[in-house]
């Protein structure tokens, strides 16, 4: 099970790394637009840190050609960057060309089981379904992650995105996701349970009381 932070903000990425259970970063054009007008330069700056190892980058259209942007992003760190491409006819055509050149690609917005079939047919390393969007969209299966997992025949990973709360985080893994990506606020909720916090406080209080008794 792998966890990513969904953000392009350096502060969020640093804070997520400090949680101890986050492996990488997912970005998209909307997230990039909030922090930069030069996504490739920003990605290069993010990659200079060694805190998190994997980065999912979706071409933003800020330059002349999406394929060139995708290859430029991947070339910044071939062992760490996975390119995202939409599960649309144009996006799949781009994914196929990139995969043929050895670029690892994930089909994003994988909102039907057919996206998994196509991803495996084109050699994509992952599919990225939007979990919360699936629940809100009557045209999409509520059990989207499970539906993708049922038709999988190879090693294509399911990276669940659009996760809005700790319940959706848990459910995505239960339904068969290999990884979940979520905003920093959601990742902080994952272990924010009153019983665990109370137990931590109780153990600390007992230790202090014992130490005080020894010194009496």
mmCIF file with all atom_site columns, C-alpha atoms in Angstrom:
data_model
loop_
_atom_site.group_PDB
_atom_site.id
_atom_site.type_symbol
_atom_site.label_atom_id
_atom_site.label_alt_id
_atom_site.label_comp_id
_atom_site.label_asym_id
_atom_site.label_entity_id
_atom_site.label_seq_id
_atom_site.pdbx_PDB_ins_code
_atom_site.Cartn_x
_atom_site.Cartn_y
_atom_site.Cartn_z
_atom_site.occupancy
_atom_site.B_iso_or_equiv
_atom_site.pdbx_formal_charge
_atom_site.auth_seq_id
_atom_site.auth_comp_id
_atom_site.auth_asym_id
_atom_site.auth_atom_id
_atom_site.pdbx_PDB_model_num
ATOM 1   C CA . UNK A 1 1   ? 0.000   0.000  0.000   1.00 0.00 ? 1   UNK A CA 1
ATOM 2   C CA . UNK A 1 2   ? 1.402   3.336  -1.104  1.00 0.00 ? 2   UNK A CA 1
ATOM 3   C CA . UNK A 1 3   ? 0.304   6.845  -0.128  1.00 0.00 ? 3   UNK A CA 1
ATOM 4   C CA . UNK A 1 4   ? 0.906   10.063 -2.069  1.00 0.00 ? 4   UNK A CA 1
ATOM 5   C CA . UNK A 1 5   ? 0.168   13.696 -1.347  1.00 0.00 ? 5   UNK A CA 1
ATOM 6   C CA . UNK A 1 6   ? -1.892  15.474 -4.002  1.00 0.00 ? 6   UNK A CA 1
ATOM 7   C CA . UNK A 1 7   ? -0.305  18.908 -4.221  1.00 0.00 ? 7   UNK A CA 1
ATOM 8   C CA . UNK A 1 8   ? 2.162   21.054 -6.118  1.00 0.00 ? 8   UNK A CA 1
ATOM 9   C CA . UNK A 1 9   ? 2.877   23.271 -3.124  1.00 0.00 ? 9   UNK A CA 1
ATOM 10  C CA . UNK A 1 10  ? 6.375   22.786 -1.739  1.00 0.00 ? 10  UNK A CA 1
ATOM 11  C CA . UNK A 1 11  ? 5.157   23.437 1.823   1.00 0.00 ? 11  UNK A CA 1
ATOM 12  C CA . UNK A 1 12  ? 2.500   20.720 1.575   1.00 0.00 ? 12  UNK A CA 1
ATOM 13  C CA . UNK A 1 13  ? 5.021   18.278 0.141   1.00 0.00 ? 13  UNK A CA 1
ATOM 14  C CA . UNK A 1 14  ? 7.505   18.949 2.931   1.00 0.00 ? 14  UNK A CA 1
ATOM 15  C CA . UNK A 1 15  ? 4.797   18.574 5.579   1.00 0.00 ? 15  UNK A CA 1
ATOM 16  C CA . UNK A 1 16  ? 3.565   15.328 4.008   1.00 0.00 ? 16  UNK A CA 1
ATOM 17  C CA . UNK A 1 17  ? 7.090   13.919 4.037   1.00 0.00 ? 17  UNK A CA 1
ATOM 18  C CA . UNK A 1 18  ? 7.264   14.575 7.779   1.00 0.00 ? 18  UNK A CA 1
ATOM 19  C CA . UNK A 1 19  ? 4.226   12.345 8.360   1.00 0.00 ? 19  UNK A CA 1
ATOM 20  C CA . UNK A 1 20  ? 6.446   9.351  7.701   1.00 0.00 ? 20  UNK A CA 1
ATOM 21  C CA . UNK A 1 21  ? 4.082   7.265  5.571   1.00 0.00 ? 21  UNK A CA 1
ATOM 22  C CA . UNK A 1 22  ? 3.883   9.305  2.352   1.00 0.00 ? 22  UNK A CA 1
ATOM 23  C CA . UNK A 1 23  ? 6.017   8.074  -0.551  1.00 0.00 ? 23  UNK A CA 1
ATOM 24  C CA . UNK A 1 24  ? 5.401   10.521 -3.368  1.00 0.00 ? 24  UNK A CA 1
ATOM 25  C CA . UNK A 1 25  ? 3.512   13.369 -4.997  1.00 0.00 ? 25  UNK A CA 1
ATOM 26  C CA . UNK A 1 26  ? 0.736   13.659 -7.567  1.00 0.00 ? 26  UNK A CA 1
ATOM 27  C CA . UNK A 1 27  ? 0.090   16.889 -9.410  1.00 0.00 ? 27  UNK A CA 1
ATOM 28  C CA . UNK A 1 28  ? -2.289  18.093 -12.099 1.00 0.00 ? 28  UNK A CA 1
ATOM 29  C CA . UNK A 1 29  ? -2.619  21.256 -14.202 1.00 0.00 ? 29  UNK A CA 1
ATOM 30  C CA . UNK A 1 30  ? -4.998  22.908 -11.719 1.00 0.00 ? 30  UNK A CA 1
ATOM 31  C CA . UNK A 1 31  ? -2.617  22.348 -8.808  1.00 0.00 ? 31  UNK A CA 1
ATOM 32  C CA . UNK A 1 32  ? 0.335   23.584 -10.839 1.00 0.00 ? 32  UNK A CA 1
ATOM 33  C CA . UNK A 1 33  ? -1.492  26.749 -11.875 1.00 0.00 ? 33  UNK A CA 1
ATOM 34  C CA . UNK A 1 34  ? -1.952  27.722 -8.220  1.00 0.00 ? 34  UNK A CA 1
ATOM 35  C CA . UNK A 1 35  ? 1.807   27.872 -7.638  1.00 0.00 ? 35  UNK A CA 1
ATOM 36  C CA . UNK A 1 36  ? 3.604   28.542 -10.942 1.00 0.00 ? 36  UNK A CA 1
ATOM 37  C CA . UNK A 1 37  ? 3.389   29.681 -14.551 1.00 0.00 ? 37  UNK A CA 1
ATOM 38  C CA . UNK A 1 38  ? 6.303   27.408 -15.500 1.00 0.00 ? 38  UNK A CA 1
ATOM 39  C CA . UNK A 1 39  ? 5.341   23.847 -14.494 1.00 0.00 ? 39  UNK A CA 1
ATOM 40  C CA . UNK A 1 40  ? 8.502   22.148 -15.763 1.00 0.00 ? 40  UNK A CA 1
ATOM 41  C CA . UNK A 1 41  ? 10.739  24.528 -13.860 1.00 0.00 ? 41  UNK A CA 1
ATOM 42  C CA . UNK A 1 42  ? 8.629   24.001 -10.747 1.00 0.00 ? 42  UNK A CA 1
ATOM 43  C CA . UNK A 1 43  ? 8.805   20.223 -11.130 1.00 0.00 ? 43  UNK A CA 1
ATOM 44  C CA . UNK A 1 44  ? 12.586  20.448 -11.442 1.00 0.00 ? 44  UNK A CA 1
ATOM 45  C CA . UNK A 1 45  ? 12.727  22.422 -8.195  1.00 0.00 ? 45  UNK A CA 1
ATOM 46  C CA . UNK A 1 46  ? 10.517  19.885 -6.426  1.00 0.00 ? 46  UNK A CA 1
ATOM 47  C CA . UNK A 1 47  ? 12.705  17.038 -7.638  1.00 0.00 ? 47  UNK A CA 1
ATOM 48  C CA . UNK A 1 48  ? 15.788  18.578 -6.052  1.00 0.00 ? 48  UNK A CA 1
ATOM 49  C CA . UNK A 1 49  ? 14.434  17.460 -2.684  1.00 0.00 ? 49  UNK A CA 1
ATOM 50  C CA . UNK A 1 50  ? 15.019  13.878 -1.612  1.00 0.00 ? 50  UNK A CA 1
ATOM 51  C CA . UNK A 1 51  ? 12.096  13.764 0.824   1.00 0.00 ? 51  UNK A CA 1
ATOM 52  C CA . UNK A 1 52  ? 9.664   11.943 -1.480  1.00 0.00 ? 52  UNK A CA 1
ATOM 53  C CA . UNK A 1 53  ? 10.655  9.586  -4.251  1.00 0.00 ? 53  UNK A CA 1
ATOM 54  C CA . UNK A 1 54  ? 7.868   9.434  -6.860  1.00 0.00 ? 54  UNK A CA 1
ATOM 55  C CA . UNK A 1 55  ? 6.239   12.285 -8.779  1.00 0.00 ? 55  UNK A CA 1
ATOM 56  C CA . UNK A 1 56  ? 3.187   11.973 -11.031 1.00 0.00 ? 56  UNK A CA 1
ATOM 57  C CA . UNK A 1 57  ? 3.190   14.859 -13.527 1.00 0.00 ? 57  UNK A CA 1
ATOM 58  C CA . UNK A 1 58  ? 0.385   15.735 -15.947 1.00 0.00 ? 58  UNK A CA 1
ATOM 59  C CA . UNK A 1 59  ? 1.311   17.956 -18.924 1.00 0.00 ? 59  UNK A CA 1
ATOM 60  C CA . UNK A 1 60  ? -0.301  21.333 -18.417 1.00 0.00 ? 60  UNK A CA 1
ATOM 61  C CA . UNK A 1 61  ? -0.319  22.748 -21.948 1.00 0.00 ? 61  UNK A CA 1
ATOM 62  C CA . UNK A 1 62  ? 1.835   25.656 -20.847 1.00 0.00 ? 62  UNK A CA 1
ATOM 63  C CA . UNK A 1 63  ? 4.243   24.968 -23.710 1.00 0.00 ? 63  UNK A CA 1
ATOM 64  C CA . UNK A 1 64  ? 3.922   24.220 -27.398 1.00 0.00 ? 64  UNK A CA 1
ATOM 65  C CA . UNK A 1 65  ? 3.412   20.450 -27.396 1.00 0.00 ? 65  UNK A CA 1
ATOM 66  C CA . UNK A 1 66  ? 2.015   18.043 -24.802 1.00 0.00 ? 66  UNK A CA 1
ATOM 67  C CA . UNK A 1 67  ? 4.239   15.152 -25.883 1.00 0.00 ? 67  UNK A CA 1
ATOM 68  C CA . UNK A 1 68  ? 7.356   17.277 -25.689 1.00 0.00 ? 68  UNK A CA 1
ATOM 69  C CA . UNK A 1 69  ? 6.286   18.573 -22.273 1.00 0.00 ? 69  UNK A CA 1
ATOM 70  C CA . UNK A 1 70  ? 5.668   15.027 -21.057 1.00 0.00 ? 70  UNK A CA 1
ATOM 71  C CA . UNK A 1 71  ? 9.044   13.787 -22.263 1.00 0.00 ? 71  UNK A CA 1
ATOM 72  C CA . UNK A 1 72  ? 10.788  16.840 -20.805 1.00 0.00 ? 72  UNK A CA 1
ATOM 73  C CA . UNK A 1 73  ? 9.162   16.183 -17.423 1.00 0.00 ? 73  UNK A CA 1
ATOM 74  C CA . UNK A 1 74  ? 10.159  12.523 -17.462 1.00 0.00 ? 74  UNK A CA 1
ATOM 75  C CA . UNK A 1 75  ? 13.721  13.315 -18.531 1.00 0.00 ? 75  UNK A CA 1
ATOM 76  C CA . UNK A 1 76  ? 14.203  15.445 -15.404 1.00 0.00 ? 76  UNK A CA 1
ATOM 77  C CA . UNK A 1 77  ? 14.284  12.242 -13.323 1.00 0.00 ? 77  UNK A CA 1
ATOM 78  C CA . UNK A 1 78  ? 13.519  9.087  -15.344 1.00 0.00 ? 78  UNK A CA 1
ATOM 79  C CA . UNK A 1 79  ? 13.488  6.892  -12.265 1.00 0.00 ? 79  UNK A CA 1
ATOM 80  C CA . UNK A 1 80  ? 11.111  9.117  -10.304 1.00 0.00 ? 80  UNK A CA 1
ATOM 81  C CA . UNK A 1 81  ? 8.640   10.766 -12.708 1.00 0.00 ? 81  UNK A CA 1
ATOM 82  C CA . UNK A 1 82  ? 5.483   9.085  -14.031 1.00 0.00 ? 82  UNK A CA 1
ATOM 83  C CA . UNK A 1 83  ? 3.545   11.005 -16.674 1.00 0.00 ? 83  UNK A CA 1
ATOM 84  C CA . UNK A 1 84  ? -0.236  11.306 -16.376 1.00 0.00 ? 84  UNK A CA 1
ATOM 85  C CA . UNK A 1 85  ? -2.457  11.378 -19.454 1.00 0.00 ? 85  UNK A CA 1
ATOM 86  C CA . UNK A 1 86  ? -6.279  11.545 -19.516 1.00 0.00 ? 86  UNK A CA 1
ATOM 87  C CA . UNK A 1 87  ? -8.307  8.421  -20.307 1.00 0.00 ? 87  UNK A CA 1
ATOM 88  C CA . UNK A 1 88  ? -9.732  10.070 -23.430 1.00 0.00 ? 88  UNK A CA 1
ATOM 89  C CA . UNK A 1 89  ? -9.093  9.221  -27.102 1.00 0.00 ? 89  UNK A CA 1
ATOM 90  C CA . UNK A 1 90  ? -6.476  11.939 -27.423 1.00 0.00 ? 90  UNK A CA 1
ATOM 91  C CA . UNK A 1 91  ? -4.974  11.166 -24.035 1.00 0.00 ? 91  UNK A CA 1
ATOM 92  C CA . UNK A 1 92  ? -4.684  7.456  -24.792 1.00 0.00 ? 92  UNK A CA 1
ATOM 93  C CA . UNK A 1 93  ? -3.031  8.159  -28.153 1.00 0.00 ? 93  UNK A CA 1
ATOM 94  C CA . UNK A 1 94  ? -0.465  10.296 -26.319 1.00 0.00 ? 94  UNK A CA 1
ATOM 95  C CA . UNK A 1 95  ? -0.011  7.632  -23.631 1.00 0.00 ? 95  UNK A CA 1
ATOM 96  C CA . UNK A 1 96  ? 0.602   4.975  -26.267 1.00 0.00 ? 96  UNK A CA 1
ATOM 97  C CA . UNK A 1 97  ? 3.308   7.034  -27.975 1.00 0.00 ? 97  UNK A CA 1
ATOM 98  C CA . UNK A 1 98  ? 5.000   7.801  -24.664 1.00 0.00 ? 98  UNK A CA 1
ATOM 99  C CA . UNK A 1 99  ? 4.860   4.196  -23.451 1.00 0.00 ? 99  UNK A CA 1
ATOM 100 C CA . UNK A 1 100 ? 6.409   3.045  -26.724 1.00 0.00 ? 100 UNK A CA 1
ATOM 101 C CA . UNK A 1 101 ? 9.355   5.343  -25.988 1.00 0.00 ? 101 UNK A CA 1
ATOM 102 C CA . UNK A 1 102 ? 9.804   3.848  -22.523 1.00 0.00 ? 102 UNK A CA 1
ATOM 103 C CA . UNK A 1 103 ? 8.114   6.634  -20.578 1.00 0.00 ? 103 UNK A CA 1
ATOM 104 C CA . UNK A 1 104 ? 6.024   5.332  -17.634 1.00 0.00 ? 104 UNK A CA 1
ATOM 105 C CA . UNK A 1 105 ? 2.451   6.581  -18.051 1.00 0.00 ? 105 UNK A CA 1
ATOM 106 C CA . UNK A 1 106 ? -0.674  6.557  -15.886 1.00 0.00 ? 106 UNK A CA 1
ATOM 107 C CA . UNK A 1 107 ? -4.133  7.050  -17.371 1.00 0.00 ? 107 UNK A CA 1
ATOM 108 C CA . UNK A 1 108 ? -5.888  9.608  -15.209 1.00 0.00 ? 108 UNK A CA 1
ATOM 109 C CA . UNK A 1 109 ? -9.630  10.254 -14.948 1.00 0.00 ? 109 UNK A CA 1
ATOM 110 C CA . UNK A 1 110 ? -10.074 6.491  -15.327 1.00 0.00 ? 110 UNK A CA 1
ATOM 111 C CA . UNK A 1 111 ? -13.803 6.547  -14.652 1.00 0.00 ? 111 UNK A CA 1
ATOM 112 C CA . UNK A 1 112 ? -14.839 3.241  -16.257 1.00 0.00 ? 112 UNK A CA 1
ATOM 113 C CA . UNK A 1 113 ? -13.452 -0.314 -16.153 1.00 0.00 ? 113 UNK A CA 1
ATOM 114 C CA . UNK A 1 114 ? -12.636 0.098  -19.844 1.00 0.00 ? 114 UNK A CA 1
ATOM 115 C CA . UNK A 1 115 ? -9.908  2.509  -18.806 1.00 0.00 ? 115 UNK A CA 1
ATOM 116 C CA . UNK A 1 116 ? -8.099  -0.375 -17.100 1.00 0.00 ? 116 UNK A CA 1
ATOM 117 C CA . UNK A 1 117 ? -8.425  -2.544 -20.205 1.00 0.00 ? 117 UNK A CA 1
ATOM 118 C CA . UNK A 1 118 ? -7.050  0.232  -22.410 1.00 0.00 ? 118 UNK A CA 1
ATOM 119 C CA . UNK A 1 119 ? -4.282  1.044  -19.935 1.00 0.00 ? 119 UNK A CA 1
ATOM 120 C CA . UNK A 1 120 ? -3.078  -2.547 -19.991 1.00 0.00 ? 120 UNK A CA 1
ATOM 121 C CA . UNK A 1 121 ? -3.355  -2.690 -23.780 1.00 0.00 ? 121 UNK A CA 1
ATOM 122 C CA . UNK A 1 122 ? -1.162  0.403  -24.139 1.00 0.00 ? 122 UNK A CA 1
ATOM 123 C CA . UNK A 1 123 ? 1.396   -0.552 -21.513 1.00 0.00 ? 123 UNK A CA 1
ATOM 124 C CA . UNK A 1 124 ? 0.474   2.053  -18.904 1.00 0.00 ? 124 UNK A CA 1
ATOM 125 C CA . UNK A 1 125 ? 1.869   1.490  -15.432 1.00 0.00 ? 125 UNK A CA 1
ATOM 126 C CA . UNK A 1 126 ? -1.190  2.823  -13.583 1.00 0.00 ? 126 UNK A CA 1
ATOM 127 C CA . UNK A 1 127 ? -4.742  4.099  -13.768 1.00 0.00 ? 127 UNK A CA 1
ATOM 128 C CA . UNK A 1 128 ? -5.996  6.948  -11.616 1.00 0.00 ? 128 UNK A CA 1
ATOM 129 C CA . UNK A 1 129 ? -9.732  6.905  -10.823 1.00 0.00 ? 129 UNK A CA 1
ATOM 130 C CA . UNK A 1 130 ? -11.427 9.888  -9.189  1.00 0.00 ? 130 UNK A CA 1
ATOM 131 C CA . UNK A 1 131 ? -13.157 8.389  -6.151  1.00 0.00 ? 131 UNK A CA 1
ATOM 132 C CA . UNK A 1 132 ? -15.233 11.265 -4.771  1.00 0.00 ? 132 UNK A CA 1
ATOM 133 C CA . UNK A 1 133 ? -16.197 12.386 -8.257  1.00 0.00 ? 133 UNK A CA 1
ATOM 134 C CA . UNK A 1 134 ? -17.453 8.874  -8.985  1.00 0.00 ? 134 UNK A CA 1
ATOM 135 C CA . UNK A 1 135 ? -19.718 8.984  -5.927  1.00 0.00 ? 135 UNK A CA 1
ATOM 136 C CA . UNK A 1 136 ? -21.178 12.316 -7.030  1.00 0.00 ? 136 UNK A CA 1
ATOM 137 C CA . UNK A 1 137 ? -21.560 11.467 -10.737 1.00 0.00 ? 137 UNK A CA 1
ATOM 138 C CA . UNK A 1 138 ? -24.615 9.291  -11.559 1.00 0.00 ? 138 UNK A CA 1
ATOM 139 C CA . UNK A 1 139 ? -22.946 8.275  -14.845 1.00 0.00 ? 139 UNK A CA 1
ATOM 140 C CA . UNK A 1 140 ? -20.102 6.550  -12.973 1.00 0.00 ? 140 UNK A CA 1
ATOM 141 C CA . UNK A 1 141 ? -20.071 3.411  -10.826 1.00 0.00 ? 141 UNK A CA 1
ATOM 142 C CA . UNK A 1 142 ? -19.908 4.152  -7.101  1.00 0.00 ? 142 UNK A CA 1
ATOM 143 C CA . UNK A 1 143 ? -17.645 1.127  -6.624  1.00 0.00 ? 143 UNK A CA 1
ATOM 144 C CA . UNK A 1 144 ? -15.237 2.404  -9.263  1.00 0.00 ? 144 UNK A CA 1
ATOM 145 C CA . UNK A 1 145 ? -12.007 1.146  -7.690  1.00 0.00 ? 145 UNK A CA 1
ATOM 146 C CA . UNK A 1 146 ? -13.464 -2.339 -7.256  1.00 0.00 ? 146 UNK A CA 1
ATOM 147 C CA . UNK A 1 147 ? -14.705 -2.319 -10.853 1.00 0.00 ? 147 UNK A CA 1
ATOM 148 C CA . UNK A 1 148 ? -11.237 -1.452 -12.125 1.00 0.00 ? 148 UNK A CA 1
ATOM 149 C CA . UNK A 1 149 ? -9.680  -4.167 -9.966  1.00 0.00 ? 149 UNK A CA 1
ATOM 150 C CA . UNK A 1 150 ? -12.081 -6.819 -11.291 1.00 0.00 ? 150 UNK A CA 1
ATOM 151 C CA . UNK A 1 151 ? -10.979 -6.398 -14.909 1.00 0.00 ? 151 UNK A CA 1
ATOM 152 C CA . UNK A 1 152 ? -7.262  -6.064 -14.192 1.00 0.00 ? 152 UNK A CA 1
ATOM 153 C CA . UNK A 1 153 ? -5.189  -8.929 -15.557 1.00 0.00 ? 153 UNK A CA 1
ATOM 154 C CA . UNK A 1 154 ? -1.657  -7.569 -15.260 1.00 0.00 ? 154 UNK A CA 1
ATOM 155 C CA . UNK A 1 155 ? 0.372   -5.374 -12.942 1.00 0.00 ? 155 UNK A CA 1
ATOM 156 C CA . UNK A 1 156 ? -1.175  -1.984 -13.771 1.00 0.00 ? 156 UNK A CA 1
ATOM 157 C CA . UNK A 1 157 ? -1.559  -0.150 -10.476 1.00 0.00 ? 157 UNK A CA 1
ATOM 158 C CA . UNK A 1 158 ? -4.713  1.574  -9.261  1.00 0.00 ? 158 UNK A CA 1
ATOM 159 C CA . UNK A 1 159 ? -3.918  4.960  -7.729  1.00 0.00 ? 159 UNK A CA 1
ATOM 160 C CA . UNK A 1 160 ? -7.134  6.312  -6.198  1.00 0.00 ? 160 UNK A CA 1
ATOM 161 C CA . UNK A 1 161 ? -7.462  10.104 -6.377  1.00 0.00 ? 161 UNK A CA 1
ATOM 162 C CA . UNK A 1 162 ? -10.179 12.646 -5.539  1.00 0.00 ? 162 UNK A CA 1
ATOM 163 C CA . UNK A 1 163 ? -10.184 11.343 -1.972  1.00 0.00 ? 163 UNK A CA 1
ATOM 164 C CA . UNK A 1 164 ? -11.882 13.872 0.284   1.00 0.00 ? 164 UNK A CA 1
ATOM 165 C CA . UNK A 1 165 ? -11.853 12.257 3.744   1.00 0.00 ? 165 UNK A CA 1
ATOM 166 C CA . UNK A 1 166 ? -10.340 9.464  5.821   1.00 0.00 ? 166 UNK A CA 1
ATOM 167 C CA . UNK A 1 167 ? -13.327 7.196  5.144   1.00 0.00 ? 167 UNK A CA 1
ATOM 168 C CA . UNK A 1 168 ? -12.781 7.373  1.385   1.00 0.00 ? 168 UNK A CA 1
ATOM 169 C CA . UNK A 1 169 ? -9.062  6.785  1.982   1.00 0.00 ? 169 UNK A CA 1
ATOM 170 C CA . UNK A 1 170 ? -9.777  3.511  3.793   1.00 0.00 ? 170 UNK A CA 1
ATOM 171 C CA . UNK A 1 171 ? -12.503 2.433  1.377   1.00 0.00 ? 171 UNK A CA 1
ATOM 172 C CA . UNK A 1 172 ? -10.241 2.899  -1.639  1.00 0.00 ? 172 UNK A CA 1
ATOM 173 C CA . UNK A 1 173 ? -7.694  0.465  -0.233  1.00 0.00 ? 173 UNK A CA 1
ATOM 174 C CA . UNK A 1 174 ? -10.456 -1.949 0.806   1.00 0.00 ? 174 UNK A CA 1
ATOM 175 C CA . UNK A 1 175 ? -11.813 -1.912 -2.748  1.00 0.00 ? 175 UNK A CA 1
ATOM 176 C CA . UNK A 1 176 ? -8.456  -2.859 -4.237  1.00 0.00 ? 176 UNK A CA 1
ATOM 177 C CA . UNK A 1 177 ? -6.430  0.315  -4.737  1.00 0.00 ? 177 UNK A CA 1
ATOM 178 C CA . UNK A 1 178 ? -2.660  -0.139 -4.714  1.00 0.00 ? 178 UNK A CA 1
ATOM 179 C CA . UNK A 1 179 ? -2.135  3.493  -3.757  1.00 0.00 ? 179 UNK A CA 1
ATOM 180 C CA . UNK A 1 180 ? -4.146  6.502  -2.660  1.00 0.00 ? 180 UNK A CA 1
ATOM 181 C CA . UNK A 1 181 ? -3.339  10.144 -3.238  1.00 0.00 ? 181 UNK A CA 1
ATOM 182 C CA . UNK A 1 182 ? -4.996  12.831 -1.140  1.00 0.00 ? 182 UNK A CA 1
ATOM 183 C CA . UNK A 1 183 ? -4.518  16.440 -0.053  1.00 0.00 ? 183 UNK A CA 1
ATOM 184 C CA . UNK A 1 184 ? -2.400  17.089 3.023   1.00 0.00 ? 184 UNK A CA 1
ATOM 185 C CA . UNK A 1 185 ? -5.477  17.854 5.151   1.00 0.00 ? 185 UNK A CA 1
ATOM 186 C CA . UNK A 1 186 ? -6.911  14.388 4.451   1.00 0.00 ? 186 UNK A CA 1
ATOM 187 C CA . UNK A 1 187 ? -3.593  12.660 5.130   1.00 0.00 ? 187 UNK A CA 1
ATOM 188 C CA . UNK A 1 188 ? -3.490  14.359 8.517   1.00 0.00 ? 188 UNK A CA 1
ATOM 189 C CA . UNK A 1 189 ? -6.953  12.934 9.281   1.00 0.00 ? 189 UNK A CA 1
ATOM 190 C CA . UNK A 1 190 ? -5.843  9.352  8.677   1.00 0.00 ? 190 UNK A CA 1
ATOM 191 C CA . UNK A 1 191 ? -4.349  8.875  12.145  1.00 0.00 ? 191 UNK A CA 1
ATOM 192 C CA . UNK A 1 192 ? -6.327  11.596 13.886  1.00 0.00 ? 192 UNK A CA 1
ATOM 193 C CA . UNK A 1 193 ? -8.418  9.293  16.065  1.00 0.00 ? 193 UNK A CA 1
ATOM 194 C CA . UNK A 1 194 ? -9.397  10.350 19.608  1.00 0.00 ? 194 UNK A CA 1
ATOM 195 C CA . UNK A 1 195 ? -8.693  6.932  21.152  1.00 0.00 ? 195 UNK A CA 1
ATOM 196 C CA . UNK A 1 196 ? -5.157  6.803  19.810  1.00 0.00 ? 196 UNK A CA 1
ATOM 197 C CA . UNK A 1 197 ? -4.434  10.349 20.964  1.00 0.00 ? 197 UNK A CA 1
ATOM 198 C CA . UNK A 1 198 ? -5.878  9.610  24.401  1.00 0.00 ? 198 UNK A CA 1
ATOM 199 C CA . UNK A 1 199 ? -3.749  6.474  24.727  1.00 0.00 ? 199 UNK A CA 1
ATOM 200 C CA . UNK A 1 200 ? -0.633  8.447  23.807  1.00 0.00 ? 200 UNK A CA 1
ATOM 201 C CA . UNK A 1 201 ? -1.423  11.077 26.442  1.00 0.00 ? 201 UNK A CA 1
ATOM 202 C CA . UNK A 1 202 ? -2.210  8.427  29.074  1.00 0.00 ? 202 UNK A CA 1
ATOM 203 C CA . UNK A 1 203 ? 1.067   6.574  28.536  1.00 0.00 ? 203 UNK A CA 1
ATOM 204 C CA . UNK A 1 204 ? 3.016   9.845  28.749  1.00 0.00 ? 204 UNK A CA 1
ATOM 205 C CA . UNK A 1 205 ? 1.189   10.823 31.947  1.00 0.00 ? 205 UNK A CA 1
ATOM 206 C CA . UNK A 1 206 ? 1.878   7.405  33.538  1.00 0.00 ? 206 UNK A CA 1
ATOM 207 C CA . UNK A 1 207 ? 5.554   7.656  32.667  1.00 0.00 ? 207 UNK A CA 1
ATOM 208 C CA . UNK A 1 208 ? 5.829   11.120 34.195  1.00 0.00 ? 208 UNK A CA 1
ATOM 209 C CA . UNK A 1 209 ? 4.024   9.926  37.363  1.00 0.00 ? 209 UNK A CA 1
ATOM 210 C CA . UNK A 1 210 ? 6.373   6.941  37.725  1.00 0.00 ? 210 UNK A CA 1
ATOM 211 C CA . UNK A 1 211 ? 9.436   9.128  37.246  1.00 0.00 ? 211 UNK A CA 1
ATOM 212 C CA . UNK A 1 212 ? 8.104   11.568 39.830  1.00 0.00 ? 212 UNK A CA 1
ATOM 213 C CA . UNK A 1 213 ? 7.559   8.683  42.290  1.00 0.00 ? 213 UNK A CA 1
ATOM 214 C CA . UNK A 1 214 ? 11.104  7.417  41.789  1.00 0.00 ? 214 UNK A CA 1
ATOM 215 C CA . UNK A 1 215 ? 12.471  10.829 42.600  1.00 0.00 ? 215 UNK A CA 1
ATOM 216 C CA . UNK A 1 216 ? 10.440  11.219 45.774  1.00 0.00 ? 216 UNK A CA 1
#
